[in-house]
Short mmCIF file of N, CA, C and O in Angstrom, two decimals:
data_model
loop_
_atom_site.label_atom_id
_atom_site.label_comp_id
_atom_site.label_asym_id
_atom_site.label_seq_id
_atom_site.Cartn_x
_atom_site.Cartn_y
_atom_site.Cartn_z
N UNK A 1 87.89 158.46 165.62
CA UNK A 1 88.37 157.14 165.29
C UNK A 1 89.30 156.71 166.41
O UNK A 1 89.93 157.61 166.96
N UNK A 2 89.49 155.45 166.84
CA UNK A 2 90.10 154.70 167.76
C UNK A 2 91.21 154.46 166.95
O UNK A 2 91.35 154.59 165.73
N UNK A 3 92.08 154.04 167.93
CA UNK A 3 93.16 152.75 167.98
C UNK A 3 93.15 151.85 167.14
O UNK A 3 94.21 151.63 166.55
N UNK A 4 92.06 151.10 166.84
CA UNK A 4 92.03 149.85 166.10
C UNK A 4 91.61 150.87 164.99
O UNK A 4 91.81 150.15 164.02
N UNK A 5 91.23 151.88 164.54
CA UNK A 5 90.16 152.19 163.06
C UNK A 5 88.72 152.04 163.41
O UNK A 5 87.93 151.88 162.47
N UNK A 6 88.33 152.07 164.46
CA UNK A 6 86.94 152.09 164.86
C UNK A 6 86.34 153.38 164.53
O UNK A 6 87.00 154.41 164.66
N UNK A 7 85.10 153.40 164.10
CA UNK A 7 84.63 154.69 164.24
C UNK A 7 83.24 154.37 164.80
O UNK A 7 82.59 153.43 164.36
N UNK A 8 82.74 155.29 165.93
CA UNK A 8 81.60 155.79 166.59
C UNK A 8 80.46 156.19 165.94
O UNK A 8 81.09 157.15 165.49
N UNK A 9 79.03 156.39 165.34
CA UNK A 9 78.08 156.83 164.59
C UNK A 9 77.67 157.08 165.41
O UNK A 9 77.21 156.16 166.07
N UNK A 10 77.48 159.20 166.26
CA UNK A 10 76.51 159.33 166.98
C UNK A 10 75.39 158.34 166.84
O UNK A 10 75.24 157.44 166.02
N UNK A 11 74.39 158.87 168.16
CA UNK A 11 72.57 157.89 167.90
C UNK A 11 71.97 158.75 167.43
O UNK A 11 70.92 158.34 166.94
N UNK A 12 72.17 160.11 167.29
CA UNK A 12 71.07 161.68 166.20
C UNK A 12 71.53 161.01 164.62
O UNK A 12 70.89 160.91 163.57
N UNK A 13 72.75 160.67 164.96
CA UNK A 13 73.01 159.69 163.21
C UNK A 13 72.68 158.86 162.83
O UNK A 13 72.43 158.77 161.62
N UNK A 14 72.56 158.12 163.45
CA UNK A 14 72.08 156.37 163.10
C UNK A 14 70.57 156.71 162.70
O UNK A 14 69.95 156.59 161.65
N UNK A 15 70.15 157.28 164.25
CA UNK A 15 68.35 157.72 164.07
C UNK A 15 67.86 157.92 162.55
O UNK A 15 67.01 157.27 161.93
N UNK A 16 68.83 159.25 162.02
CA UNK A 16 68.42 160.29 161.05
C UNK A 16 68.56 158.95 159.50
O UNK A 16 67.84 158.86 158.50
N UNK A 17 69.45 158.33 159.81
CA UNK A 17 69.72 157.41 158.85
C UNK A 17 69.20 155.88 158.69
O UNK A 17 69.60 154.88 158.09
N UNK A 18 68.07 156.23 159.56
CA UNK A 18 67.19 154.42 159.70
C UNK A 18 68.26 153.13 160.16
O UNK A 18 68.00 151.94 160.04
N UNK A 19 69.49 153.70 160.71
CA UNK A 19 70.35 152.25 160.77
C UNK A 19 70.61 151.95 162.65
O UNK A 19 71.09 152.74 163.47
N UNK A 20 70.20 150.80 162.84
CA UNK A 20 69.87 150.36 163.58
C UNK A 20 71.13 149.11 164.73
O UNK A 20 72.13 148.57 164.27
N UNK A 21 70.83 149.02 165.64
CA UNK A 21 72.51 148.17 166.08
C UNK A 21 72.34 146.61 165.34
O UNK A 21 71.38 145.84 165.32
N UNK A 22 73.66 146.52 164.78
CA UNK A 22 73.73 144.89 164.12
C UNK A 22 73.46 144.78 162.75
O UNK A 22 73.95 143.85 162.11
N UNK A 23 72.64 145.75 162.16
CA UNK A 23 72.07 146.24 161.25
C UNK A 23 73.33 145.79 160.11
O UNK A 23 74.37 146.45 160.24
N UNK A 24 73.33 144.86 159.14
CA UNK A 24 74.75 145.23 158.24
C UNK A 24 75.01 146.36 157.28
O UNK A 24 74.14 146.39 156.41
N UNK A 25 76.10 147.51 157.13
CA UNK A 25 75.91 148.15 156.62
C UNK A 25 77.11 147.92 155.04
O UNK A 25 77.92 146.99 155.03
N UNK A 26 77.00 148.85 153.96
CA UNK A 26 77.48 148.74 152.86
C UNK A 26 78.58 149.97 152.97
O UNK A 26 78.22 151.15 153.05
N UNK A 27 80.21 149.47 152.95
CA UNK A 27 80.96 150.87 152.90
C UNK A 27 81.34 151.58 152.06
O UNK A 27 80.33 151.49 151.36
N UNK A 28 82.07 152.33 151.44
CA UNK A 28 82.11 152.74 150.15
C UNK A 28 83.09 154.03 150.22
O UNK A 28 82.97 154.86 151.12
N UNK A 29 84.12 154.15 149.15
CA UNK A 29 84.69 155.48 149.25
C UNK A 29 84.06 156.44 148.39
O UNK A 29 84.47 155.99 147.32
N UNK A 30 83.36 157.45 148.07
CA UNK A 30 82.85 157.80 146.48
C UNK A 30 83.34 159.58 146.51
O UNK A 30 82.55 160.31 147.12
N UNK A 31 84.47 160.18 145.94
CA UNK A 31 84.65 161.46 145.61
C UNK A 31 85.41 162.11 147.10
O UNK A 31 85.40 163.25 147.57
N UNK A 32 86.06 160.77 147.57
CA UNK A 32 87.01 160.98 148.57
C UNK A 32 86.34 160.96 150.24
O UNK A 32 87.02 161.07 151.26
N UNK A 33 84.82 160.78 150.19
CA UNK A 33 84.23 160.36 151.20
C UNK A 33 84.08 159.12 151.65
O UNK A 33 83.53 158.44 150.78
N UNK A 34 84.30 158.58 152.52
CA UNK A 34 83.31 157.40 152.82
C UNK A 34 82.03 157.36 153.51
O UNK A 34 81.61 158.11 154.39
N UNK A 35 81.20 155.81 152.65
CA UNK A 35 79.53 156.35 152.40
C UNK A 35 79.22 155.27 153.60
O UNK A 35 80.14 154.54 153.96
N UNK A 36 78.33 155.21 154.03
CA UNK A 36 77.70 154.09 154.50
C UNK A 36 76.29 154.25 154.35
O UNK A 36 75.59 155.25 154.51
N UNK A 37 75.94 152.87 153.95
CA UNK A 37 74.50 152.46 153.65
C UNK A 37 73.90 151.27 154.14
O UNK A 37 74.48 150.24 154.48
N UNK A 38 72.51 151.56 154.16
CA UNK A 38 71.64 150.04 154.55
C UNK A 38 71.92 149.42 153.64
O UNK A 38 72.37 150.13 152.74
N UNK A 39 71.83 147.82 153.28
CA UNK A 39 71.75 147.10 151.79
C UNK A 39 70.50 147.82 150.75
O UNK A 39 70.61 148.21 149.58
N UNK A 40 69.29 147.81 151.70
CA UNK A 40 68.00 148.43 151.14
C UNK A 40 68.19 149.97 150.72
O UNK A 40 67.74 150.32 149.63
N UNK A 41 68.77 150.79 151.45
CA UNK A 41 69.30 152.06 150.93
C UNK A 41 70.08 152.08 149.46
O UNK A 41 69.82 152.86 148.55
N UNK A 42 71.03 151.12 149.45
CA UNK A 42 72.25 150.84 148.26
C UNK A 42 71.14 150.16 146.96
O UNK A 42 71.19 150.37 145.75
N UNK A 43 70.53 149.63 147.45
CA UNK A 43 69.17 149.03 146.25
C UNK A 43 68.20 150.21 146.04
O UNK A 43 67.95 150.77 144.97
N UNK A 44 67.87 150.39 146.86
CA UNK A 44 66.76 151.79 146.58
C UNK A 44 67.39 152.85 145.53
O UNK A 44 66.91 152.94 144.40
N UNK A 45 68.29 153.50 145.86
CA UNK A 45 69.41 153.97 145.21
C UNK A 45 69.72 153.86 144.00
O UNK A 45 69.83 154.76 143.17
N UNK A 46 69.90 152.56 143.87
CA UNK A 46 70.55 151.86 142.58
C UNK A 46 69.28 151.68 141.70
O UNK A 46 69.44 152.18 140.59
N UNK A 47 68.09 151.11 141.88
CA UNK A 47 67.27 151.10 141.64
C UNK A 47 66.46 152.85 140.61
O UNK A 47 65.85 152.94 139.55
N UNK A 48 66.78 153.63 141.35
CA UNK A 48 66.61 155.21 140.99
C UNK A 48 67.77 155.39 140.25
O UNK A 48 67.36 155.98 139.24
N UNK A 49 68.72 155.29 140.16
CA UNK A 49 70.00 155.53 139.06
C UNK A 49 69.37 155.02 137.75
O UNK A 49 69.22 155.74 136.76
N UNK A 50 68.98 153.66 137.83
CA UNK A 50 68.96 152.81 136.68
C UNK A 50 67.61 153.16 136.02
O UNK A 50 67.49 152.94 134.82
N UNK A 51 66.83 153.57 136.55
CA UNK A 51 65.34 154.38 136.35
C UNK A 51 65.64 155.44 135.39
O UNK A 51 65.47 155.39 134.17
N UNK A 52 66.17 156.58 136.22
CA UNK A 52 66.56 157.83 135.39
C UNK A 52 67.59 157.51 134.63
O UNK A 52 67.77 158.61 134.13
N UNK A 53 68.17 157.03 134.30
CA UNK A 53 69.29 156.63 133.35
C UNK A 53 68.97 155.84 132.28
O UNK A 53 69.84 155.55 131.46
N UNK A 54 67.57 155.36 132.14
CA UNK A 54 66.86 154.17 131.31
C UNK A 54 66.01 155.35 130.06
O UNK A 54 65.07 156.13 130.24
N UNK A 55 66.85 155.03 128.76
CA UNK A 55 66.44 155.86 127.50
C UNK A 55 65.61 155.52 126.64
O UNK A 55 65.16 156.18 125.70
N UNK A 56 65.29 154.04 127.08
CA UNK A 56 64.38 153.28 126.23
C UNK A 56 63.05 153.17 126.18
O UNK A 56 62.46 153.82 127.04
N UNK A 57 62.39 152.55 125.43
CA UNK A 57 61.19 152.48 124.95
C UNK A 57 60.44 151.46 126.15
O UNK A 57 61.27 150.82 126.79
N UNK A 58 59.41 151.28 126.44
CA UNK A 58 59.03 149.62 127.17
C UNK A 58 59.62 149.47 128.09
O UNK A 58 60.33 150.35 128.58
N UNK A 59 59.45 148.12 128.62
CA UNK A 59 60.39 147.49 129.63
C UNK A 59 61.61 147.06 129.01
O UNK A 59 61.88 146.65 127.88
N UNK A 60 62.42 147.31 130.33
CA UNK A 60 63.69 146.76 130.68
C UNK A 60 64.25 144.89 129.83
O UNK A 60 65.12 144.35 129.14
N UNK A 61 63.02 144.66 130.54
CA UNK A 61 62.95 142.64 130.54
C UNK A 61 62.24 142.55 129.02
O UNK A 61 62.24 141.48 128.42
N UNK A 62 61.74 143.56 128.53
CA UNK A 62 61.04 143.05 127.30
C UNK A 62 62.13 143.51 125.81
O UNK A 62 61.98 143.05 124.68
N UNK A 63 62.87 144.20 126.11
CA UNK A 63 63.43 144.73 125.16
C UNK A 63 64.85 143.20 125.43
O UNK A 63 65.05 142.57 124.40
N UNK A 64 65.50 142.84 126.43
CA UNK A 64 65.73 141.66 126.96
C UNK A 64 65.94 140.79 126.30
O UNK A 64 67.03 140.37 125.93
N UNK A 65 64.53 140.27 125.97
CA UNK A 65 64.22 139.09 125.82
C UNK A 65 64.06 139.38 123.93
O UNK A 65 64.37 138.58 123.05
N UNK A 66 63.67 140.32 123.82
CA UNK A 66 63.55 140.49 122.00
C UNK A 66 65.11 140.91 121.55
O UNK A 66 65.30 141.27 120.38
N UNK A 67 66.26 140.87 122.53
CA UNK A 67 67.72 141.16 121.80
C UNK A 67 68.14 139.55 121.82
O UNK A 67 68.89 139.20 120.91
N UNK A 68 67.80 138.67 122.65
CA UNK A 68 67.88 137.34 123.01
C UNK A 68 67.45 136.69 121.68
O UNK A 68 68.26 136.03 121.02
N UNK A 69 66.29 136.86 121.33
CA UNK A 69 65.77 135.95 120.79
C UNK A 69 66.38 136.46 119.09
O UNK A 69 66.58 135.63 118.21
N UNK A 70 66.54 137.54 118.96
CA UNK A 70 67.23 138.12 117.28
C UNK A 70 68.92 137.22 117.43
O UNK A 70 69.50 136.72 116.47
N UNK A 71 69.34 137.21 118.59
CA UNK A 71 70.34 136.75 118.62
C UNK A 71 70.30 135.06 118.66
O UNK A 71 71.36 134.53 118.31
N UNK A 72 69.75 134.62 118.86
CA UNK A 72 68.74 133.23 118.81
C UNK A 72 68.95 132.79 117.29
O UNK A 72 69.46 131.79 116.77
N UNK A 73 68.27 134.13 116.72
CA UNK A 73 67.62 133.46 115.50
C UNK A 73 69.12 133.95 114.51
O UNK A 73 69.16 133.25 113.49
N UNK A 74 69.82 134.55 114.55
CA UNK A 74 70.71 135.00 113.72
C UNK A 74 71.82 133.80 114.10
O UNK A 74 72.54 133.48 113.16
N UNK A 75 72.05 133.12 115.32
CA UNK A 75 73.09 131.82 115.25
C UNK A 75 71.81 130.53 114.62
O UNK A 75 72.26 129.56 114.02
N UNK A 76 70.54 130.63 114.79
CA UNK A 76 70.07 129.56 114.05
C UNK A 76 70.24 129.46 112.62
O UNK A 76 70.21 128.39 112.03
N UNK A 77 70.45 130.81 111.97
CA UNK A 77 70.61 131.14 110.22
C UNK A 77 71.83 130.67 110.09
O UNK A 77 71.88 130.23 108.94
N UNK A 78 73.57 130.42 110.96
CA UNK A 78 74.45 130.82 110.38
C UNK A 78 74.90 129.37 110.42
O UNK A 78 75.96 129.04 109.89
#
């Protein structure tokens, strides 16, 4: 690290990590590290969390739209 807080990303790093010059990256502290990511890395990612973490039946958007609509119909009764 520099003077200003700069830090250097060897090019065997960047390479190994698909990130490219200009490239915007995502920073992050998580368990006392700091992370850096592509946006597409941080979605990919997130994307697989919410996958394996999903207990339900069906889709995501369909279960959604049938809590929407009970809730719909229970302020139309009251």
């Amino acid at each position: 690290m520099n003077e200003q807080g700069r830090v250097t990303i060897p090019a065997q790093a960047r390479r190994a990590a698909g990130i490219e010059a200009g490239m915007p990256l995502v920073v992050y502290v998580e368990d006392g590290r700091v992370v850096l990511e592509t946006r597409e890395q941080l979605a990919d990612r997130l994307r697989r969390d919410v996958a394996a973490a999903w207990t339900g039946e069906g889709s995501v958007v369909d279960e959604l739209i049938a809590d929407r609509r009970a809730e719909a119909a229970r302020e139309d009764s009251a």
